[in-house]
XYZ file of C-alpha atoms in Angstrom:
206
model
C -12.107 9.132 7.240
C -13.358 9.771 10.774
C -11.018 8.554 13.502
C -12.093 5.571 15.585
C -10.828 5.785 19.150
C -13.390 4.947 21.850
C -17.058 4.336 21.113
C -19.757 4.058 23.770
C -23.063 3.427 22.074
C -26.306 1.556 21.766
C -25.763 -1.895 20.283
C -28.379 -3.606 18.143
C -28.697 -7.394 18.476
C -29.114 -9.199 15.150
C -29.026 -12.954 15.946
C -28.694 -14.272 12.418
C -25.833 -15.999 10.613
C -24.767 -15.674 6.970
C -26.140 -12.186 6.415
C -24.908 -11.482 2.907
C -24.127 -8.159 1.258
C -27.357 -8.299 -0.755
C -29.260 -8.221 2.531
C -27.075 -5.383 3.791
C -27.661 -3.344 0.611
C -29.720 -4.857 -2.259
C -28.242 -4.764 -5.760
C -30.837 -2.310 -7.078
C -29.272 0.431 -4.956
C -25.748 0.012 -6.351
C -26.091 2.618 -9.091
C -24.392 5.334 -7.058
C -20.646 5.809 -6.602
C -21.165 8.094 -3.599
C -20.575 6.835 -0.076
C -23.502 8.801 1.329
C -27.247 8.340 1.026
C -27.317 4.546 1.268
C -28.164 4.327 4.970
C -31.893 4.568 4.313
C -31.613 1.366 2.264
C -29.415 -0.600 4.686
C -31.080 -3.989 5.295
C -33.851 -2.792 2.970
C -35.503 -6.188 2.542
C -35.553 -6.706 6.298
C -36.493 -3.172 7.330
C -39.378 -2.629 4.937
C -42.489 -4.479 3.856
C -43.348 -4.977 0.154
C -45.576 -1.865 0.279
C -42.629 0.263 1.488
C -43.815 0.605 5.076
C -41.478 -0.223 7.958
C -41.368 -3.725 9.341
C -42.028 -3.121 13.049
C -40.405 -6.434 13.995
C -36.951 -5.566 12.600
C -34.530 -4.441 15.291
C -33.324 -1.252 13.582
C -36.910 -0.023 13.325
C -37.324 -0.207 17.091
C -36.290 2.254 19.768
C -33.585 2.751 20.865
C -31.899 0.782 18.071
C -32.701 3.352 15.414
C -29.650 5.143 16.818
C -27.455 2.067 17.158
C -23.771 2.503 16.330
C -22.763 -1.064 17.163
C -24.178 -4.207 15.579
C -23.820 -7.604 17.274
C -24.554 -10.545 15.032
C -23.628 -14.141 14.186
C -21.203 -15.997 11.900
C -20.104 -15.139 8.372
C -21.423 -11.582 8.336
C -20.991 -9.832 4.987
C -20.761 -12.945 2.828
C -21.824 -12.952 -0.832
C -20.701 -10.382 -3.374
C -17.765 -8.061 -2.802
C -19.735 -4.809 -3.073
C -18.107 -1.975 -1.128
C -21.557 -0.403 -0.916
C -22.254 -2.728 2.039
C -19.944 -0.937 4.506
C -20.963 2.380 2.912
C -24.609 1.646 3.768
C -23.821 0.580 7.333
C -21.673 3.640 7.962
C -24.268 5.976 6.477
C -26.883 4.438 8.771
C -24.566 5.154 11.709
C -22.930 1.777 12.393
C -19.243 2.199 13.361
C -18.574 -1.277 14.741
C -19.793 -4.800 13.939
C -19.140 -7.636 16.396
C -19.482 -11.211 15.156
C -17.791 -14.621 15.453
C -16.603 -14.375 11.835
C -16.811 -12.219 8.720
C -16.490 -12.750 4.999
C -12.946 -11.749 4.042
C -13.752 -9.061 1.467
C -16.360 -7.388 3.672
C -13.911 -7.551 6.586
C -11.227 -5.767 4.559
C -13.638 -3.206 3.085
C -14.902 -2.307 6.554
C -11.473 -1.159 7.720
C -11.025 0.909 4.560
C -14.258 2.765 5.278
C -13.873 3.454 8.995
C -15.895 0.538 10.392
C -14.286 -1.666 13.040
C -15.164 -5.366 12.623
C -14.440 -7.347 15.792
C -14.228 -11.124 15.914
C -15.319 -12.663 19.210
C -16.429 -16.220 20.100
C -20.094 -17.079 19.499
C -20.827 -17.431 23.205
C -19.396 -13.953 23.875
C -21.456 -12.474 21.036
C -24.561 -14.071 22.564
C -23.744 -12.459 25.911
C -23.329 -9.082 24.213
C -26.648 -9.573 22.411
C -28.274 -10.211 25.766
C -26.731 -6.962 27.021
C -27.924 -5.128 23.917
C -31.469 -6.427 24.326
C -31.733 -4.367 27.535
C -32.099 -1.185 25.454
C -30.671 2.302 25.831
C -29.656 1.815 29.475
C -27.291 -0.961 28.441
C -24.560 0.622 26.330
C -21.444 -1.158 25.155
C -18.019 0.503 24.955
C -15.369 -0.326 22.372
C -11.897 0.967 23.226
C -9.718 0.453 20.162
C -6.498 1.703 21.741
C -6.779 -0.869 24.534
C -8.393 -3.456 22.236
C -11.259 -4.191 24.599
C -15.044 -4.342 24.551
C -16.574 -3.273 27.844
C -19.923 -4.736 28.846
C -22.451 -2.636 30.815
C -21.428 -4.444 34.021
C -17.815 -3.368 33.504
C -16.456 -6.710 32.304
C -13.671 -6.208 29.770
C -13.334 -8.484 26.742
C -10.135 -8.297 24.710
C -10.020 -8.654 20.943
C -7.281 -9.019 18.345
C -6.618 -6.614 15.486
C -3.822 -6.185 12.964
C -1.486 -3.423 14.242
C -1.480 -1.516 10.947
C -5.257 -1.567 10.654
C -5.519 -0.425 14.259
C -3.169 2.493 13.545
C -5.088 3.533 10.427
C -8.432 3.538 12.243
C -7.035 5.478 15.197
C -5.599 8.066 12.787
C -8.627 8.091 10.462
C -6.550 7.167 7.411
C -7.975 5.451 4.339
C -5.872 4.459 1.303
C -5.715 8.043 0.032
C -4.944 9.366 3.491
C -2.023 6.949 3.816
C -0.607 8.252 0.545
C -1.022 11.900 1.534
C 0.928 11.281 4.747
C 3.927 10.768 2.449
C 3.185 13.780 0.271
C 6.485 15.540 1.062
C 8.511 12.427 0.257
C 6.602 11.951 -2.993
C 7.197 15.558 -4.023
C 10.904 15.274 -3.173
C 11.169 12.102 -5.234
C 9.426 13.707 -8.211
C 11.673 16.788 -8.022
C 14.811 14.636 -7.965
C 13.527 12.442 -10.789
C 12.952 15.469 -13.009
C 16.472 16.697 -12.248
C 18.004 13.289 -12.969
C 15.868 12.700 -16.050
C 15.459 16.083 -17.797
C 14.246 14.293 -20.898
C 11.180 13.019 -19.043
C 8.082 14.747 -20.455
C 6.364 17.252 -18.193
C 2.691 16.710 -17.485
C 0.570 19.825 -17.278
C -1.678 20.023 -14.216
């Protein structure tokens, strides 16, 4: 998983509450088990018209937001089904951070596991950040995870809370498998000792 340290990027304003995971990635695209290739279908029903052409009014179809890495939105983002494809689609599009007043719990947890930083900030602060984002490419927002601050284009710093373990894992770029591999030597030592203490235990060919 790619490390998340400091991100200075274009932010896309999406002033809508209760955006569910079916809007983030519709169910018909859930056939894959790969984490890549879903970005083209992120927000499919909002990005495209029924004939498949782009909806010019949707923010991610506009410049400079096609290259947005931060999404600023409203309450209860990621509600609905628990599909992990939702953060996969956002990440594949290029989104590394979502800022909102609140998130659905499962989406919130899945985001951390896939290298996306979800930040909870008060609604009025999110509205201010959306106003900043609406200024386009000359109005970039910085997210400093180590310092736990969001920096507005005018230099104002806004602090946010994050679980210390989740912060550490993002800074180190560790997903569940990565956490396990960090203890690889201890695991191997345990297995060696177990085989010595329990010689009757059947060996598994690898």
